[in-house]
Amino acid sequence: MKALSLGIVTYLAFIMAVQANQYIPAHVESHFAKAPAVEDSATASSSSSSDAETTKQAEFAAVPFIFSTETLSTAFGAAGVLKHAGQEQASAVGIGLYTSNESWVGFLGLYNYQIPTLDQWLFSAETYQGYYTEGIYYLDDHESPIEEPARVISEGNEGYTRLHIKYVLPIADGAIGAAASLYKPRNNIEWNPLTSGTTSIKFTPYSQYRELTINPDLPETARGYEVQFEWDNRNAQYDPTDGGKTSLTIKHGFAVDDFKDWTLWEFEQSAFFNLGETHWFNEQVLAANVFIADTPTWNDYDSSTQQYHRPPSFAGVYLGGFERSRGYSSKQFTGRSAVNYSLEYRVKPQWQPLQHWPVFNLYDIPWWQWVVFIEAGKVSDTFSAQALHTDMNFTAGGGVRLEVEDIVVRAELGVGSEESQFWVMVNQPF
């Protein structure tokens, strides 16, 4: 599915949540972007705490929407959010749509549940299914019928189901419990995970599929698990000005049908530097991000089956989309390995008229942020510094981001060497 259309869907779900003073939960990922994990400070505590004075009642809101895109034609549907969904810190979100060209999408996510007495654990689950009569897909040179990377339009079925099991180590900010530590502000940043930030391990079993009528011989299913090690040492979750975030993800895919098992890893590092304020700006921040990924089993060959241990392109390493290489379509570049560098200059102007504009004045908008960014990235079938830094794809762009009822909304334009993309999403890209 085109990321722009899904960005609109996610944005509309966000608007619905804001209007009802609800909050979209964490981990609404992949096709539905990365929605922020937002909770009131009063509810950012473990549901298993024995001294809790009150239990908040579940609150629900829903909104219909209609829009039009290249791949979906005219689409209409609805989004709903349930806050305090059985537990105070838990949330649920559902999105469904149907289009005039007979495509459809469904998504359901349940987030941040806890089992009594397991204060260091959080459990989430999500499932997505979509059918597209005119989907736009990018096939790599191993999948394309013309033996080179190709953009194709095809009828497609796709979806995934994921279960997230997260353990927050009881050190530094994690010592107060998993639910509470997610929302704890950090005023004194130290570069020691034993004394600063939140360190966690997340295990995610998953099942993912994509079926394209243009080439029925392509791999259609990926099943396996991910293990992510993360140290979140930012001073704020939604608009950091100091600190950083480090993550290492190892993803393993099982052998499915006639295709072999495979393994890949991704490393990501973000850093934030406060440049102070000026006569024009309340805040200036330089934000940097480095992303590196590789598939070490890429060249492992099984002569008996004549198959390499490689993931399907829809489940493997990629660039392009609303997070990395934003001047290009979602998953436009796929292959064995990738590198991407992002640098953003974020400023908050002293001038902030939004609270006086129609529609905007209905919401609490304490700040808006102007952003310019540059990116350089490359996907290669060879994991080497030379291969990953030759003929890189560059993106330059800018946009506006708002904090609306504790949620960051961003609209930005990324311009690549051959095309440009406009994204409407929630949350910072990193």
PDB file of N, CA and C in Angstrom, residues 99-175:
ATOM      1  N   THR A  99     -12.515   0.760  -0.800  1.00  0.00           N
ATOM      2  CA  THR A  99     -12.299   1.745  -1.841  1.00  0.00           C
ATOM      3  C   THR A  99     -13.174   1.475  -3.059  1.00  0.00           C
ATOM      4  N   SER A 100     -13.262   2.488  -3.910  1.00  0.00           N
ATOM      5  CA  SER A 100     -14.088   2.365  -5.113  1.00  0.00           C
ATOM      6  C   SER A 100     -13.506   1.402  -6.129  1.00  0.00           C
ATOM      7  N   ASN A 101     -12.208   1.082  -6.025  1.00  0.00           N
ATOM      8  CA  ASN A 101     -11.641   0.061  -6.922  1.00  0.00           C
ATOM      9  C   ASN A 101     -11.580  -1.317  -6.250  1.00  0.00           C
ATOM     10  N   GLU A 102     -12.392  -1.474  -5.188  1.00  0.00           N
ATOM     11  CA  GLU A 102     -12.593  -2.753  -4.502  1.00  0.00           C
ATOM     12  C   GLU A 102     -11.366  -3.231  -3.731  1.00  0.00           C
ATOM     13  N   SER A 103     -10.516  -2.307  -3.343  1.00  0.00           N
ATOM     14  CA  SER A 103      -9.447  -2.629  -2.393  1.00  0.00           C
ATOM     15  C   SER A 103      -9.988  -2.453  -0.972  1.00  0.00           C
ATOM     16  N   TRP A 104      -9.310  -3.071  -0.014  1.00  0.00           N
ATOM     17  CA  TRP A 104      -9.727  -2.917   1.378  1.00  0.00           C
ATOM     18  C   TRP A 104      -8.543  -3.114   2.316  1.00  0.00           C
ATOM     19  N   VAL A 105      -8.668  -2.555   3.516  1.00  0.00           N
ATOM     20  CA  VAL A 105      -7.616  -2.614   4.528  1.00  0.00           C
ATOM     21  C   VAL A 105      -8.256  -2.785   5.897  1.00  0.00           C
ATOM     22  N   GLY A 106      -7.646  -3.601   6.747  1.00  0.00           N
ATOM     23  CA  GLY A 106      -8.073  -3.734   8.129  1.00  0.00           C
ATOM     24  C   GLY A 106      -6.872  -3.806   9.055  1.00  0.00           C
ATOM     25  N   PHE A 107      -6.956  -3.151  10.197  1.00  0.00           N
ATOM     26  CA  PHE A 107      -5.862  -3.154  11.163  1.00  0.00           C
ATOM     27  C   PHE A 107      -6.433  -3.154  12.576  1.00  0.00           C
ATOM     28  N   LEU A 108      -5.817  -3.949  13.460  1.00  0.00           N
ATOM     29  CA  LEU A 108      -6.198  -3.977  14.870  1.00  0.00           C
ATOM     30  C   LEU A 108      -4.935  -4.105  15.706  1.00  0.00           C
ATOM     31  N   GLY A 109      -4.799  -3.244  16.709  1.00  0.00           N
ATOM     32  CA  GLY A 109      -3.648  -3.295  17.593  1.00  0.00           C
ATOM     33  C   GLY A 109      -4.051  -3.200  19.053  1.00  0.00           C
ATOM     34  N   LEU A 110      -3.422  -4.001  19.903  1.00  0.00           N
ATOM     35  CA  LEU A 110      -3.622  -3.990  21.355  1.00  0.00           C
ATOM     36  C   LEU A 110      -2.256  -3.767  21.997  1.00  0.00           C
ATOM     37  N   TYR A 111      -2.144  -2.778  22.883  1.00  0.00           N
ATOM     38  CA  TYR A 111      -0.827  -2.325  23.299  1.00  0.00           C
ATOM     39  C   TYR A 111      -0.687  -2.178  24.817  1.00  0.00           C
ATOM     40  N   ASN A 112       0.512  -2.499  25.291  1.00  0.00           N
ATOM     41  CA  ASN A 112       0.954  -2.208  26.656  1.00  0.00           C
ATOM     42  C   ASN A 112       0.118  -2.884  27.735  1.00  0.00           C
ATOM     43  N   TYR A 113      -0.162  -4.148  27.527  1.00  0.00           N
ATOM     44  CA  TYR A 113      -0.845  -4.935  28.565  1.00  0.00           C
ATOM     45  C   TYR A 113       0.177  -5.554  29.514  1.00  0.00           C
ATOM     46  N   GLN A 114      -0.251  -5.752  30.753  1.00  0.00           N
ATOM     47  CA  GLN A 114       0.614  -6.364  31.752  1.00  0.00           C
ATOM     48  C   GLN A 114      -0.104  -7.525  32.428  1.00  0.00           C
ATOM     49  N   ILE A 115       0.704  -8.497  32.847  1.00  0.00           N
ATOM     50  CA  ILE A 115       0.224  -9.608  33.646  1.00  0.00           C
ATOM     51  C   ILE A 115       0.510  -9.282  35.102  1.00  0.00           C
ATOM     52  N   PRO A 116      -0.464  -9.446  36.001  1.00  0.00           N
ATOM     53  CA  PRO A 116      -0.250  -9.099  37.407  1.00  0.00           C
ATOM     54  C   PRO A 116       1.027  -9.715  37.954  1.00  0.00           C
ATOM     55  N   THR A 117       1.745  -8.912  38.719  1.00  0.00           N
ATOM     56  CA  THR A 117       3.022  -9.215  39.387  1.00  0.00           C
ATOM     57  C   THR A 117       4.211  -9.146  38.424  1.00  0.00           C
ATOM     58  N   LEU A 118       3.986  -9.040  37.125  1.00  0.00           N
ATOM     59  CA  LEU A 118       5.098  -8.928  36.170  1.00  0.00           C
ATOM     60  C   LEU A 118       5.282  -7.463  35.795  1.00  0.00           C
ATOM     61  N   ASP A 119       5.787  -6.687  36.750  1.00  0.00           N
ATOM     62  CA  ASP A 119       5.872  -5.247  36.569  1.00  0.00           C
ATOM     63  C   ASP A 119       6.884  -4.827  35.511  1.00  0.00           C
ATOM     64  N   GLN A 120       7.827  -5.689  35.182  1.00  0.00           N
ATOM     65  CA  GLN A 120       8.867  -5.315  34.208  1.00  0.00           C
ATOM     66  C   GLN A 120       8.509  -5.723  32.777  1.00  0.00           C
ATOM     67  N   TRP A 121       7.320  -6.260  32.567  1.00  0.00           N
ATOM     68  CA  TRP A 121       6.944  -6.780  31.254  1.00  0.00           C
ATOM     69  C   TRP A 121       5.787  -5.991  30.656  1.00  0.00           C
ATOM     70  N   LEU A 122       5.787  -5.873  29.314  1.00  0.00           N
ATOM     71  CA  LEU A 122       4.684  -5.298  28.561  1.00  0.00           C
ATOM     72  C   LEU A 122       4.383  -6.206  27.377  1.00  0.00           C
ATOM     73  N   PHE A 123       3.103  -6.388  27.080  1.00  0.00           N
ATOM     74  CA  PHE A 123       2.682  -7.270  25.995  1.00  0.00           C
ATOM     75  C   PHE A 123       1.792  -6.495  25.022  1.00  0.00           C
ATOM     76  N   SER A 124       2.091  -6.646  23.734  1.00  0.00           N
ATOM     77  CA  SER A 124       1.310  -5.985  22.696  1.00  0.00           C
ATOM     78  C   SER A 124       1.115  -6.952  21.534  1.00  0.00           C
ATOM     79  N   ALA A 125       0.093  -6.689  20.729  1.00  0.00           N
ATOM     80  CA  ALA A 125      -0.165  -7.519  19.548  1.00  0.00           C
ATOM     81  C   ALA A 125      -0.815  -6.654  18.485  1.00  0.00           C
ATOM     82  N   GLU A 126      -0.555  -6.980  17.218  1.00  0.00           N
ATOM     83  CA  GLU A 126      -1.168  -6.243  16.122  1.00  0.00           C
ATOM     84  C   GLU A 126      -1.316  -7.141  14.906  1.00  0.00           C
ATOM     85  N   THR A 127      -2.353  -6.871  14.127  1.00  0.00           N
ATOM     86  CA  THR A 127      -2.580  -7.617  12.900  1.00  0.00           C
ATOM     87  C   THR A 127      -3.076  -6.662  11.831  1.00  0.00           C
ATOM     88  N   TYR A 128      -2.604  -6.883  10.611  1.00  0.00           N
ATOM     89  CA  TYR A 128      -2.961  -6.040   9.470  1.00  0.00           C
ATOM     90  C   TYR A 128      -3.219  -6.929   8.268  1.00  0.00           C
ATOM     91  N   GLN A 129      -4.262  -6.615   7.496  1.00  0.00           N
ATOM     92  CA  GLN A 129      -4.546  -7.319   6.258  1.00  0.00           C
ATOM     93  C   GLN A 129      -5.004  -6.314   5.218  1.00  0.00           C
ATOM     94  N   GLY A 130      -4.556  -6.506   3.980  1.00  0.00           N
ATOM     95  CA  GLY A 130      -4.952  -5.599   2.921  1.00  0.00           C
ATOM     96  C   GLY A 130      -5.035  -6.306   1.577  1.00  0.00           C
ATOM     97  N   TYR A 131      -5.977  -5.859   0.771  1.00  0.00           N
ATOM     98  CA  TYR A 131      -6.114  -6.357  -0.599  1.00  0.00           C
ATOM     99  C   TYR A 131      -6.162  -5.144  -1.524  1.00  0.00           C
ATOM    100  N   TYR A 132      -5.299  -5.149  -2.558  1.00  0.00           N
ATOM    101  CA  TYR A 132      -5.173  -4.011  -3.456  1.00  0.00           C
ATOM    102  C   TYR A 132      -5.317  -4.469  -4.900  1.00  0.00           C
ATOM    103  N   THR A 133      -6.259  -3.877  -5.607  1.00  0.00           N
ATOM    104  CA  THR A 133      -6.454  -4.247  -7.008  1.00  0.00           C
ATOM    105  C   THR A 133      -5.412  -3.617  -7.906  1.00  0.00           C
ATOM    106  N   GLU A 134      -4.816  -2.491  -7.471  1.00  0.00           N
ATOM    107  CA  GLU A 134      -3.792  -1.803  -8.253  1.00  0.00           C
ATOM    108  C   GLU A 134      -2.674  -1.332  -7.334  1.00  0.00           C
ATOM    109  N   GLY A 135      -2.054  -2.266  -6.639  1.00  0.00           N
ATOM    110  CA  GLY A 135      -0.978  -1.921  -5.734  1.00  0.00           C
ATOM    111  C   GLY A 135       0.323  -1.638  -6.472  1.00  0.00           C
ATOM    112  N   ILE A 136       1.109  -0.710  -5.944  1.00  0.00           N
ATOM    113  CA  ILE A 136       2.422  -0.401  -6.504  1.00  0.00           C
ATOM    114  C   ILE A 136       3.478  -1.085  -5.653  1.00  0.00           C
ATOM    115  N   TYR A 137       4.314  -1.898  -6.305  1.00  0.00           N
ATOM    116  CA  TYR A 137       5.335  -2.659  -5.596  1.00  0.00           C
ATOM    117  C   TYR A 137       6.673  -2.505  -6.316  1.00  0.00           C
ATOM    118  N   TYR A 138       7.751  -2.661  -5.549  1.00  0.00           N
ATOM    119  CA  TYR A 138       9.099  -2.623  -6.103  1.00  0.00           C
ATOM    120  C   TYR A 138       9.735  -3.992  -5.909  1.00  0.00           C
ATOM    121  N   LEU A 139      10.106  -4.626  -7.003  1.00  0.00           N
ATOM    122  CA  LEU A 139      10.743  -5.938  -6.977  1.00  0.00           C
ATOM    123  C   LEU A 139      12.240  -5.760  -7.185  1.00  0.00           C
ATOM    124  N   ASP A 140      13.048  -6.510  -6.428  1.00  0.00           N
ATOM    125  CA  ASP A 140      14.496  -6.414  -6.637  1.00  0.00           C
ATOM    126  C   ASP A 140      14.898  -7.232  -7.851  1.00  0.00           C
ATOM    127  N   ASP A 141      16.193  -7.222  -8.181  1.00  0.00           N
ATOM    128  CA  ASP A 141      16.645  -7.854  -9.420  1.00  0.00           C
ATOM    129  C   ASP A 141      16.522  -9.376  -9.385  1.00  0.00           C
ATOM    130  N   HIS A 142      16.285  -9.962  -8.189  1.00  0.00           N
ATOM    131  CA  HIS A 142      16.080 -11.409  -8.095  1.00  0.00           C
ATOM    132  C   HIS A 142      14.612 -11.786  -8.287  1.00  0.00           C
ATOM    133  N   GLU A 143      13.722 -10.807  -8.188  1.00  0.00           N
ATOM    134  CA  GLU A 143      12.292 -11.072  -8.257  1.00  0.00           C
ATOM    135  C   GLU A 143      11.644 -10.536  -9.532  1.00  0.00           C
ATOM    136  N   SER A 144      12.294  -9.554 -10.139  1.00  0.00           N
ATOM    137  CA  SER A 144      11.702  -8.896 -11.292  1.00  0.00           C
ATOM    138  C   SER A 144      11.725  -9.798 -12.521  1.00  0.00           C
ATOM    139  N   PRO A 145      10.653  -9.811 -13.318  1.00  0.00           N
ATOM    140  CA  PRO A 145      10.637 -10.627 -14.535  1.00  0.00           C
ATOM    141  C   PRO A 145      11.604 -10.139 -15.601  1.00  0.00           C
ATOM    142  N   ILE A 146      12.110  -8.901 -15.486  1.00  0.00           N
ATOM    143  CA  ILE A 146      13.057  -8.391 -16.471  1.00  0.00           C
ATOM    144  C   ILE A 146      14.488  -8.398 -15.922  1.00  0.00           C
ATOM    145  N   GLU A 147      14.703  -9.102 -14.808  1.00  0.00           N
ATOM    146  CA  GLU A 147      16.027  -9.325 -14.228  1.00  0.00           C
ATOM    147  C   GLU A 147      16.741  -8.028 -13.836  1.00  0.00           C
ATOM    148  N   GLU A 148      15.988  -7.050 -13.440  1.00  0.00           N
ATOM    149  CA  GLU A 148      16.545  -5.846 -12.857  1.00  0.00           C
ATOM    150  C   GLU A 148      15.464  -5.219 -11.990  1.00  0.00           C
ATOM    151  N   PRO A 149      15.844  -4.363 -11.033  1.00  0.00           N
ATOM    152  CA  PRO A 149      14.825  -3.784 -10.160  1.00  0.00           C
ATOM    153  C   PRO A 149      13.720  -3.122 -10.970  1.00  0.00           C
ATOM    154  N   ALA A 150      12.483  -3.317 -10.557  1.00  0.00           N
ATOM    155  CA  ALA A 150      11.363  -2.822 -11.351  1.00  0.00           C
ATOM    156  C   ALA A 150      10.225  -2.350 -10.459  1.00  0.00           C
ATOM    157  N   ARG A 151       9.533  -1.326 -10.913  1.00  0.00           N
ATOM    158  CA  ARG A 151       8.302  -0.843 -10.295  1.00  0.00           C
ATOM    159  C   ARG A 151       7.147  -1.480 -11.056  1.00  0.00           C
ATOM    160  N   VAL A 152       6.283  -2.202 -10.333  1.00  0.00           N
ATOM    161  CA  VAL A 152       5.194  -2.908 -10.986  1.00  0.00           C
ATOM    162  C   VAL A 152       3.875  -2.536 -10.326  1.00  0.00           C
ATOM    163  N   ILE A 153       2.809  -2.640 -11.098  1.00  0.00           N
ATOM    164  CA  ILE A 153       1.451  -2.473 -10.592  1.00  0.00           C
ATOM    165  C   ILE A 153       0.779  -3.839 -10.667  1.00  0.00           C
ATOM    166  N   SER A 154       0.303  -4.312  -9.528  1.00  0.00           N
ATOM    167  CA  SER A 154      -0.208  -5.674  -9.471  1.00  0.00           C
ATOM    168  C   SER A 154      -1.343  -5.773  -8.457  1.00  0.00           C
ATOM    169  N   GLU A 155      -2.239  -6.713  -8.700  1.00  0.00           N
ATOM    170  CA  GLU A 155      -3.187  -7.102  -7.663  1.00  0.00           C
ATOM    171  C   GLU A 155      -2.413  -7.777  -6.538  1.00  0.00           C
ATOM    172  N   GLY A 156      -2.670  -7.385  -5.313  1.00  0.00           N
ATOM    173  CA  GLY A 156      -1.878  -7.926  -4.213  1.00  0.00           C
ATOM    174  C   GLY A 156      -2.669  -8.153  -2.948  1.00  0.00           C
ATOM    175  N   ASN A 157      -2.319  -9.225  -2.248  1.00  0.00           N
ATOM    176  CA  ASN A 157      -2.787  -9.503  -0.893  1.00  0.00           C
ATOM    177  C   ASN A 157      -1.585  -9.414   0.027  1.00  0.00           C
ATOM    178  N   GLU A 158      -1.711  -8.740   1.144  1.00  0.00           N
ATOM    179  CA  GLU A 158      -0.592  -8.661   2.076  1.00  0.00           C
ATOM    180  C   GLU A 158      -1.095  -8.488   3.498  1.00  0.00           C
ATOM    181  N   GLY A 159      -0.230  -8.779   4.441  1.00  0.00           N
ATOM    182  CA  GLY A 159      -0.607  -8.610   5.833  1.00  0.00           C
ATOM    183  C   GLY A 159       0.444  -9.147   6.774  1.00  0.00           C
ATOM    184  N   TYR A 160       0.220  -8.955   8.058  1.00  0.00           N
ATOM    185  CA  TYR A 160       1.125  -9.485   9.074  1.00  0.00           C
ATOM    186  C   TYR A 160       0.386  -9.618  10.396  1.00  0.00           C
ATOM    187  N   THR A 161       0.927 -10.457  11.272  1.00  0.00           N
ATOM    188  CA  THR A 161       0.491 -10.571  12.659  1.00  0.00           C
ATOM    189  C   THR A 161       1.737 -10.621  13.524  1.00  0.00           C
ATOM    190  N   ARG A 162       1.760  -9.830  14.579  1.00  0.00           N
ATOM    191  CA  ARG A 162       2.939  -9.742  15.449  1.00  0.00           C
ATOM    192  C   ARG A 162       2.524  -9.750  16.914  1.00  0.00           C
ATOM    193  N   LEU A 163       3.316 -10.394  17.728  1.00  0.00           N
ATOM    194  CA  LEU A 163       3.163 -10.372  19.184  1.00  0.00           C
ATOM    195  C   LEU A 163       4.445  -9.808  19.769  1.00  0.00           C
ATOM    196  N   HIS A 164       4.329  -8.727  20.542  1.00  0.00           N
ATOM    197  CA  HIS A 164       5.498  -8.074  21.144  1.00  0.00           C
ATOM    198  C   HIS A 164       5.555  -8.393  22.639  1.00  0.00           C
ATOM    199  N   ILE A 165       6.649  -8.974  23.063  1.00  0.00           N
ATOM    200  CA  ILE A 165       6.875  -9.293  24.474  1.00  0.00           C
ATOM    201  C   ILE A 165       8.111  -8.506  24.911  1.00  0.00           C
ATOM    202  N   LYS A 166       7.908  -7.490  25.726  1.00  0.00           N
ATOM    203  CA  LYS A 166       8.980  -6.558  26.079  1.00  0.00           C
ATOM    204  C   LYS A 166       9.323  -6.650  27.557  1.00  0.00           C
ATOM    205  N   TYR A 167      10.603  -6.808  27.830  1.00  0.00           N
ATOM    206  CA  TYR A 167      11.101  -6.837  29.202  1.00  0.00           C
ATOM    207  C   TYR A 167      11.978  -5.613  29.428  1.00  0.00           C
ATOM    208  N   VAL A 168      11.628  -4.801  30.411  1.00  0.00           N
ATOM    209  CA  VAL A 168      12.400  -3.610  30.772  1.00  0.00           C
ATOM    210  C   VAL A 168      13.304  -3.970  31.934  1.00  0.00           C
ATOM    211  N   LEU A 169      14.602  -3.829  31.741  1.00  0.00           N
ATOM    212  CA  LEU A 169      15.550  -4.180  32.798  1.00  0.00           C
ATOM    213  C   LEU A 169      15.352  -3.274  34.009  1.00  0.00           C
ATOM    214  N   PRO A 170      15.409  -3.821  35.222  1.00  0.00           N
ATOM    215  CA  PRO A 170      15.170  -3.039  36.437  1.00  0.00           C
ATOM    216  C   PRO A 170      16.400  -2.241  36.853  1.00  0.00           C
ATOM    217  N   ILE A 171      16.937  -1.472  35.940  1.00  0.00           N
ATOM    218  CA  ILE A 171      18.072  -0.594  36.204  1.00  0.00           C
ATOM    219  C   ILE A 171      17.731   0.804  35.727  1.00  0.00           C
ATOM    220  N   ALA A 172      18.398   1.797  36.287  1.00  0.00           N
ATOM    221  CA  ALA A 172      18.176   3.195  35.925  1.00  0.00           C
ATOM    222  C   ALA A 172      16.677   3.511  35.975  1.00  0.00           C
ATOM    223  N   ASP A 173      16.110   4.085  34.903  1.00  0.00           N
ATOM    224  CA  ASP A 173      14.695   4.433  34.909  1.00  0.00           C
ATOM    225  C   ASP A 173      13.790   3.207  34.923  1.00  0.00           C
ATOM    226  N   GLY A 174      14.297   2.066  34.494  1.00  0.00           N
ATOM    227  CA  GLY A 174      13.505   0.852  34.499  1.00  0.00           C
ATOM    228  C   GLY A 174      13.244   0.297  35.879  1.00  0.00           C
ATOM    229  N   ALA A 175      13.900   0.816  36.892  1.00  0.00           N
ATOM    230  CA  ALA A 175      13.720   0.305  38.249  1.00  0.00           C
ATOM    231  C   ALA A 175      12.332   0.604  38.802  1.00  0.00           C
TER     232      ALA A 175
END
